[in-house]
XYZ file of C-alpha atoms in Angstrom:
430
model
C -89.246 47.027 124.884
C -90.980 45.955 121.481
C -90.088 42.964 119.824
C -90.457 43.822 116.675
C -87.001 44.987 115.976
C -86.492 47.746 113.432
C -82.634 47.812 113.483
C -80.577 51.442 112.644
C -77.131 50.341 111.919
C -74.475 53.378 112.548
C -70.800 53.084 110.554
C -70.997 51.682 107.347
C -67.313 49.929 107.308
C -66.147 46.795 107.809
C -68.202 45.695 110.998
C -71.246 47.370 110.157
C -71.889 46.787 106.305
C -71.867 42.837 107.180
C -73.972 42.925 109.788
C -76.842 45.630 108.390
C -77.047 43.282 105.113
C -77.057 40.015 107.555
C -79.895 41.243 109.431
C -81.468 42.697 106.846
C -82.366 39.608 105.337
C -84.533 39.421 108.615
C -85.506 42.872 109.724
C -86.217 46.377 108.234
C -82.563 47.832 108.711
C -81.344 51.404 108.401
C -77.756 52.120 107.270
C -76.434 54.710 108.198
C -72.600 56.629 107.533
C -71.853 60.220 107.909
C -69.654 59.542 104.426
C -71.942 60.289 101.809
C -69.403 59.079 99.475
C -69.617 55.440 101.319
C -73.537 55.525 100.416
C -73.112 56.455 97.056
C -70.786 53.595 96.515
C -73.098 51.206 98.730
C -76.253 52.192 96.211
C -74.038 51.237 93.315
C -73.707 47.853 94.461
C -70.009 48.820 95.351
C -67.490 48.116 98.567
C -64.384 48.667 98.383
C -63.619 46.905 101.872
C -64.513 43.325 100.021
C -66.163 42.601 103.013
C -69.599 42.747 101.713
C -71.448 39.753 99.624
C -72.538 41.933 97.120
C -75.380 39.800 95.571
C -76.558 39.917 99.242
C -76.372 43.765 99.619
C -78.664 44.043 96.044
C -80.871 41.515 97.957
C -81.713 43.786 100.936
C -81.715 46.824 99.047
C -84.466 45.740 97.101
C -85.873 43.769 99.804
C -86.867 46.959 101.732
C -88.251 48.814 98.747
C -90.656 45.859 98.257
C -91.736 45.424 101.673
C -91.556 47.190 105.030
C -90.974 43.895 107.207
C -87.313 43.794 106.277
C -84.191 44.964 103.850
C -81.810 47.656 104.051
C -82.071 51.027 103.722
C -78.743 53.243 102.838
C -78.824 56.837 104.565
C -76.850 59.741 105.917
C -79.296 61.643 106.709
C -79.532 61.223 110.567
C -83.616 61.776 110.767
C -83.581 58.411 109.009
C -82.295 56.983 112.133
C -84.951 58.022 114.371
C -87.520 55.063 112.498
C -85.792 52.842 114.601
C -86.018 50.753 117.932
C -82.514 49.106 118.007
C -79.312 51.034 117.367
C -76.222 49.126 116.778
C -72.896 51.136 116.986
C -70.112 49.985 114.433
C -68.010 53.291 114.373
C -64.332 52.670 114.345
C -62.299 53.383 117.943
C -58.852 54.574 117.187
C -55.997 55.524 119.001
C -54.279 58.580 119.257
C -50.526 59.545 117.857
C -49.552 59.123 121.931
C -51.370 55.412 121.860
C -54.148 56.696 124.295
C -57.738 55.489 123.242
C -59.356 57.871 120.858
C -63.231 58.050 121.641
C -63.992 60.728 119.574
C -66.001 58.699 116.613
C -67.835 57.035 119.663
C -69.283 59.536 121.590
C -70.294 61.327 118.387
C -71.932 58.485 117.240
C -73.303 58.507 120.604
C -74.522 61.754 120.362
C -76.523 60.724 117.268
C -77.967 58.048 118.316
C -79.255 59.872 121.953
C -81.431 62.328 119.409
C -82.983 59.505 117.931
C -83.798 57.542 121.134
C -87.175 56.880 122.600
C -88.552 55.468 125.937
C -87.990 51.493 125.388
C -84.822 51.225 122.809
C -81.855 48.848 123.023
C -78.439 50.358 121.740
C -75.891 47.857 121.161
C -72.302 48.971 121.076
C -69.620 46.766 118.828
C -67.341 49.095 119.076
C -63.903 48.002 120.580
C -63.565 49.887 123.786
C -61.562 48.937 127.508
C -63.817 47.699 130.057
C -66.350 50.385 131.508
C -66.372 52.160 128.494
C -69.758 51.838 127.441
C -71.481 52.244 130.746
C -68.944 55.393 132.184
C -68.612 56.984 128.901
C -70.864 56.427 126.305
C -74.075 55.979 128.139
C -73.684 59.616 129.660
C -73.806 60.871 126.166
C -76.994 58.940 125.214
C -79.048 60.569 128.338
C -77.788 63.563 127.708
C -78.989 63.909 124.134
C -81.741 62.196 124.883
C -83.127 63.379 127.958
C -84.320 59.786 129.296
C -82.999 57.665 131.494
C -80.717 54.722 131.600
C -81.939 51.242 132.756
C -85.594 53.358 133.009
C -86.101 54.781 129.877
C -83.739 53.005 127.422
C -81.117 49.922 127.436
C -77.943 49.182 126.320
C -75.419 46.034 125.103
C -72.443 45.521 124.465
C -71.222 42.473 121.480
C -67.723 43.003 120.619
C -67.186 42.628 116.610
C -65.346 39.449 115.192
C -64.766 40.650 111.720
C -61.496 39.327 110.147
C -60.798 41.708 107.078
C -60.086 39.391 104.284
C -61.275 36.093 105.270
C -63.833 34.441 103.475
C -63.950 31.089 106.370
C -64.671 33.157 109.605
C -67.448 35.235 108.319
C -69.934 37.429 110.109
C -72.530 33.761 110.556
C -70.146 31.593 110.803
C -68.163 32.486 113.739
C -69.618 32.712 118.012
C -70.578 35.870 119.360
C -70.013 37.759 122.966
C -73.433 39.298 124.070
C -74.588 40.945 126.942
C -77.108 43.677 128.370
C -77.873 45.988 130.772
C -80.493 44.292 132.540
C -81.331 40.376 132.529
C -84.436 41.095 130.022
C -82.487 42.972 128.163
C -79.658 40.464 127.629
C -81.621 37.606 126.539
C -83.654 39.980 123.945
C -80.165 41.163 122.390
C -78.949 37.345 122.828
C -81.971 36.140 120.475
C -81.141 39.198 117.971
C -77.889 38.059 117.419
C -78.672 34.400 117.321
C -81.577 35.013 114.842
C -78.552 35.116 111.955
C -75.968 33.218 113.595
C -75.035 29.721 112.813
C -72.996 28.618 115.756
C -74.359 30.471 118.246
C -73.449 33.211 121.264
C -71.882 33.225 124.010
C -73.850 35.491 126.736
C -71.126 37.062 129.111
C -73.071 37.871 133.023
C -72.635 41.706 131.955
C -71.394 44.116 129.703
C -68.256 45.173 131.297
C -67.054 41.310 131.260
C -68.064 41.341 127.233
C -66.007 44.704 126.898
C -62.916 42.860 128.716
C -63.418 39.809 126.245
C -62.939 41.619 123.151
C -59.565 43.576 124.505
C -58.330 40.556 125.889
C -58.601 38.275 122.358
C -56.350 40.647 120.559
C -54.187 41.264 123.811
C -53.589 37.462 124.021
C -52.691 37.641 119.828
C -50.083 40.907 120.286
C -48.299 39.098 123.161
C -47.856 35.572 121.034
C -46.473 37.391 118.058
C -44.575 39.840 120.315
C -42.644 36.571 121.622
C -41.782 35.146 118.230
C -40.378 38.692 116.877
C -38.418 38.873 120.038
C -37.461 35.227 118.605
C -36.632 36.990 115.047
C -33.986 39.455 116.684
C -32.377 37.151 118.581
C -31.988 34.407 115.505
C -30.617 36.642 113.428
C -28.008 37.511 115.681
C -27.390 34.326 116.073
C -27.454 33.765 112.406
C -30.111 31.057 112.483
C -33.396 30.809 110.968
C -36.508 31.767 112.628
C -38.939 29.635 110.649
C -36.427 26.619 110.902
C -36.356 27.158 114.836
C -40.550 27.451 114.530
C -40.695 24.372 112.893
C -38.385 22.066 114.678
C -40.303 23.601 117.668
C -43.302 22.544 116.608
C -43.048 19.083 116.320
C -43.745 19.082 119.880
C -47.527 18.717 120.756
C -48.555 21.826 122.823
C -46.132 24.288 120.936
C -48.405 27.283 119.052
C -46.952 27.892 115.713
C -47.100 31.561 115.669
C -44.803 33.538 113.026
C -42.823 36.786 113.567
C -44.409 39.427 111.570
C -45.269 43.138 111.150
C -48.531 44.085 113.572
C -50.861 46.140 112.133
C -54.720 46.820 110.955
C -57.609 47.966 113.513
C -57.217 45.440 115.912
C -54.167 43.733 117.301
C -52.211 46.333 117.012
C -54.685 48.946 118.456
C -56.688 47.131 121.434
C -53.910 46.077 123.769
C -53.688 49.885 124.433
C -57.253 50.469 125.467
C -56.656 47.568 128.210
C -53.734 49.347 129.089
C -55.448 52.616 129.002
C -57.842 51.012 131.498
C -55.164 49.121 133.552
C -53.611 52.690 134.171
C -56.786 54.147 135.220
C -57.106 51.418 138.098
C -53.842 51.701 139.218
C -52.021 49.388 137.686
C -48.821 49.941 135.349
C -49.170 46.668 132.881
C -46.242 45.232 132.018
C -46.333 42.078 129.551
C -48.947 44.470 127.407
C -46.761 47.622 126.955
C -43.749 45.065 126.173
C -45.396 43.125 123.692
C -46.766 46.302 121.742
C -42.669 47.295 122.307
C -41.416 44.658 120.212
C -44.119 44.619 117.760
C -43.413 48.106 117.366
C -39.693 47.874 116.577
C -39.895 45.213 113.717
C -40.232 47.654 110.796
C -37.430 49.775 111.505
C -35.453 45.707 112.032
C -36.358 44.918 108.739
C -35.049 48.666 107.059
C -32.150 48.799 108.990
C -31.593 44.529 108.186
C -32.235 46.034 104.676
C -29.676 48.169 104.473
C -27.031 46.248 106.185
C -27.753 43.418 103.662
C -27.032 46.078 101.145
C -24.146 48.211 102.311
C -22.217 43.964 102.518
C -23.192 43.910 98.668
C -21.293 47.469 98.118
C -24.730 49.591 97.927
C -24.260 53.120 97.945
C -26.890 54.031 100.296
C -27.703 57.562 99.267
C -30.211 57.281 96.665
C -30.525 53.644 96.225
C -33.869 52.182 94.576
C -35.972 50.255 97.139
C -39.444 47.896 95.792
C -41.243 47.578 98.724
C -43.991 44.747 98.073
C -47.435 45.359 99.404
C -49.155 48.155 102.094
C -51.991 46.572 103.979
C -51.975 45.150 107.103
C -52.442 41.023 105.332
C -52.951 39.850 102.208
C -55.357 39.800 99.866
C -57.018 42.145 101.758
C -57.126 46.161 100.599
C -57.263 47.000 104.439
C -54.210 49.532 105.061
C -55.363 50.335 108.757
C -52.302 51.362 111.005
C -49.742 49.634 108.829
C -46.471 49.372 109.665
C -45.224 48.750 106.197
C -45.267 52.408 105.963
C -42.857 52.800 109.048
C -39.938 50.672 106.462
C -40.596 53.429 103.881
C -40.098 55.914 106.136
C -37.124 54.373 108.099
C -35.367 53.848 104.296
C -36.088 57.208 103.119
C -34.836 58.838 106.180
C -31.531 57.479 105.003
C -31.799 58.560 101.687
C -33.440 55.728 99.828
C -35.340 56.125 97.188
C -38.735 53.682 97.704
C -41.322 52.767 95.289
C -44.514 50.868 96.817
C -46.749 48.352 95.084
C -49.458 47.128 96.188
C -52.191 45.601 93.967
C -54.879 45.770 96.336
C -54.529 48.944 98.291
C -56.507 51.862 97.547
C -53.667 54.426 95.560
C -55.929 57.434 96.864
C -56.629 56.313 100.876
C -53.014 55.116 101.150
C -51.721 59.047 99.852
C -54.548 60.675 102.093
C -53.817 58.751 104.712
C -49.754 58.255 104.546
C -48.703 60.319 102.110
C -47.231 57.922 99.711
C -48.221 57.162 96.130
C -48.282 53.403 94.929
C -46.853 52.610 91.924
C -49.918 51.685 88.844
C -47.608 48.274 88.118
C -44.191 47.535 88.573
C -41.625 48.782 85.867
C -39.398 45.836 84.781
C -37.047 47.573 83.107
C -36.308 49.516 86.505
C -33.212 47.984 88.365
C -33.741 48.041 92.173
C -30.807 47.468 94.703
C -33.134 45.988 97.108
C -37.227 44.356 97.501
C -38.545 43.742 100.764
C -41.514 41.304 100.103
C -43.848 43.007 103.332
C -47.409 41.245 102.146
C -48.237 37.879 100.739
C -51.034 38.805 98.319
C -51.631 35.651 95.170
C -50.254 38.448 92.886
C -46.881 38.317 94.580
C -46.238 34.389 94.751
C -46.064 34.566 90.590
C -43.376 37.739 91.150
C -40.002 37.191 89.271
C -37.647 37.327 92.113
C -34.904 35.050 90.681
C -34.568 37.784 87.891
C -34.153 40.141 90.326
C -31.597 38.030 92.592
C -29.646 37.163 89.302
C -28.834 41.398 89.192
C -27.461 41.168 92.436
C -30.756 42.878 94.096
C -30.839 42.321 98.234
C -34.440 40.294 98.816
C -36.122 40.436 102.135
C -39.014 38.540 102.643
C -41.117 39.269 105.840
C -44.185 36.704 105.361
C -41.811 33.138 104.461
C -43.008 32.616 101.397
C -40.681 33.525 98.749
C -38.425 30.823 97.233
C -35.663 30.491 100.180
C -32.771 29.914 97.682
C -33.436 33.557 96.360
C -33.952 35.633 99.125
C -30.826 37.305 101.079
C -32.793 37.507 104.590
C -36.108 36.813 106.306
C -37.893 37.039 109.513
């Protein structure tokens, strides 16, 4: 296995753009995305994930046509891909409309990468997957394509990605990564990769399938917490108590975790407690605390409609054709992310009953949110337009400055989801 590392990068998003600039500060990367709108942006100096330092992505651009010892090159061409000696995998791993995993973006990128591989090349999966996957699933794909063999010919890893869409603290460097290999040599070589543009270090798991189980098992952990404190939600307001005051009177003691009730969405939480399932299932075992925490999470949007329209009916609301602002699309704020949100499950909920909804969202992308929902985002919101009822769903900057009090002084029914609008004007709240 050569050790000098000429890296192919494969899904441009927002795993792999990070990491292909990161590295290619160090080593000759290749970029590579099957969207050939993506690279077009990407050459531009554009990304409309906000994930990317941008001034860093010019660097490495330029860096690799001034020297062939490292930068980034942008491609979608797959022959591109064959100049390489490490593949890293960064393709997104869905799930399907039944919530079973969806490995269709992986094996194909699988499939690419096994026509590009020669005898002594690492391929690194970041992937999220259950545990196995890589080994039982991926690596079959890879020989076959390739004709060589596993553990003989070519070498695999697994390093689960840590990206956080949005935040600017836990970047890419900054935060500890999972490594592992298929063989011992193999580990420590991808384990010095890694920490060649990390600051705080890795953490090498004994093999890949226990790195696989890691990654699930972060976001599992995260679904089940917030699970509990929705669970929380329902039950306060049937009680007719506040959840955050409960939270916070709660928390004054020392071991209690301050989690908040909250819609679940984007490409993790939401998605990877179902490929540990998925694998639970396969062994045998029917999980339980999983399935119910997804349960919960799942029901909160149509809570928060049918809350909605309670809240309104009390105020003497004609439902049929009632105006509904719902604030904000993507999964967090200030963030234009709108992966598996279940903002859009309130739309649909209100306009099952008739509602009329308008959705703004400042950050969201107006022309992935119609491909990929079917809903068109308002340009700005109209202020002359009277709404019966706002349901605050995303905390974006943009929204803290929003004139609710006008809106409370015409008698409009405010729900805020995130806590942070003015309690005195809002009529309910998680």
């Amino acid at each position: 296995m050569t050790r000098e590392h000429k890296i192919a990068v494969i899904g441009l998003g927002y795993v792999g753009l990070p990491l292909a600039i990161e590295f290619g500060k160090k080593y000759p990367v290749i970029g590579f995305d099957i969207n050939k709108a993506r690279i077009a942006e990407l050459v531009k100096g554009r990304d409309h994930t906000h994930e990317a330092d941008l001034a860093g992505l010019q660097e490495v651009i330029s860096l690799y046509f001034c020297t062939n010892k490292k930068g980034l090159k942008l491609t979608n061409d797959e022959q591109d891909i064959h100049e390489a000696n490490i593949y890293i995998v960064t393709v997104p791993t869905p799930i399907d409309r039944f919530n079973n995993p969806d490995l269709t973006p992986l094996l194909k990128a699988s499939a690419t990468v096994g026509k590009a591989l020669k005898p002594g090349n690492i391929v690194i999966y970041e992937s999220t997957v259950y545990p196995g996957c890589t080994e039982e699933d991926c690596v079959p794909v890879l020989e076959k394509y390739s004709g060589l063999v596993f553990n003989k010919d070519f070498y695999c890893g697994y390093s689960p990605e840590r990206i956080n869409p949005g935040d600017k603290v836990n970047t890419l460097v900054k935060i500890k990564k999972i490594t592992s290999g298929s063989t011992p040599e193999t580990a420590d070589i991808i384990d010095k990769l890694y920490n060649s543009i990390l600051q705080n270090g890795t953490h090498k798991a004994p093999n890949i399938k226990v790195a696989e189980a890691a990654k699930a098992v972060e976001n599992a952990q995260r679904d089940v917490n917030i699970s509990f404190m929705n669970e929380l939600a329902l039950i306060c307001d049937r009680a007719d108590i506040d959840t955050n005051d409960v939270i916070e009177a709660a928390g004054t003691k020392w071991n209690f975790l301050k989690y908040r009730p909250g819609l679940v969405g984007g490409h993790c939480i939401s998605v990877d407690p179902y490929y540990l399932a998925h694998k639970a299932r396969a062994l045998g075992y029917d999980p339980q605390v999983i399935l119910s925490g997804r349960n919960v999470n799942n029901s909160i949007a149509k809570f928060i409609a049918d809350k909605t329209l309670k809240l309104m009916i009390q105020k003497g609301y004609k439902i049929l054709g009632a105006r509904v602002l719902i604030l904000g699309i993507t999964f967090k704020e200030n963030c234009p992310d709108c992966r598996n949100t279940k903002v859009v499950d309130i739309a649909n909920e209100l306009e099952e009953f008739g509602c009329r909804v308008d959705i703004y969202d400042p950050w969201a992308n107006v022309e992935t949110v119609k491909r990929e929902y079917g809903k068109d985002l308002l340009q700005e919101v109209d202020q002359q337009q009277h709404y019966d009822a706002i349901i605050a769903c995303v905390s974006h900057d943009q929204f803290k400055s929003f004139d609710f009090k006008k809106y409370k002084g015409q008698g409009t029914v405010i729900f805020d989801v995130k806590g942070f609008v003015d309690r005195s004007l809002v009529d309910s709240r998680l």
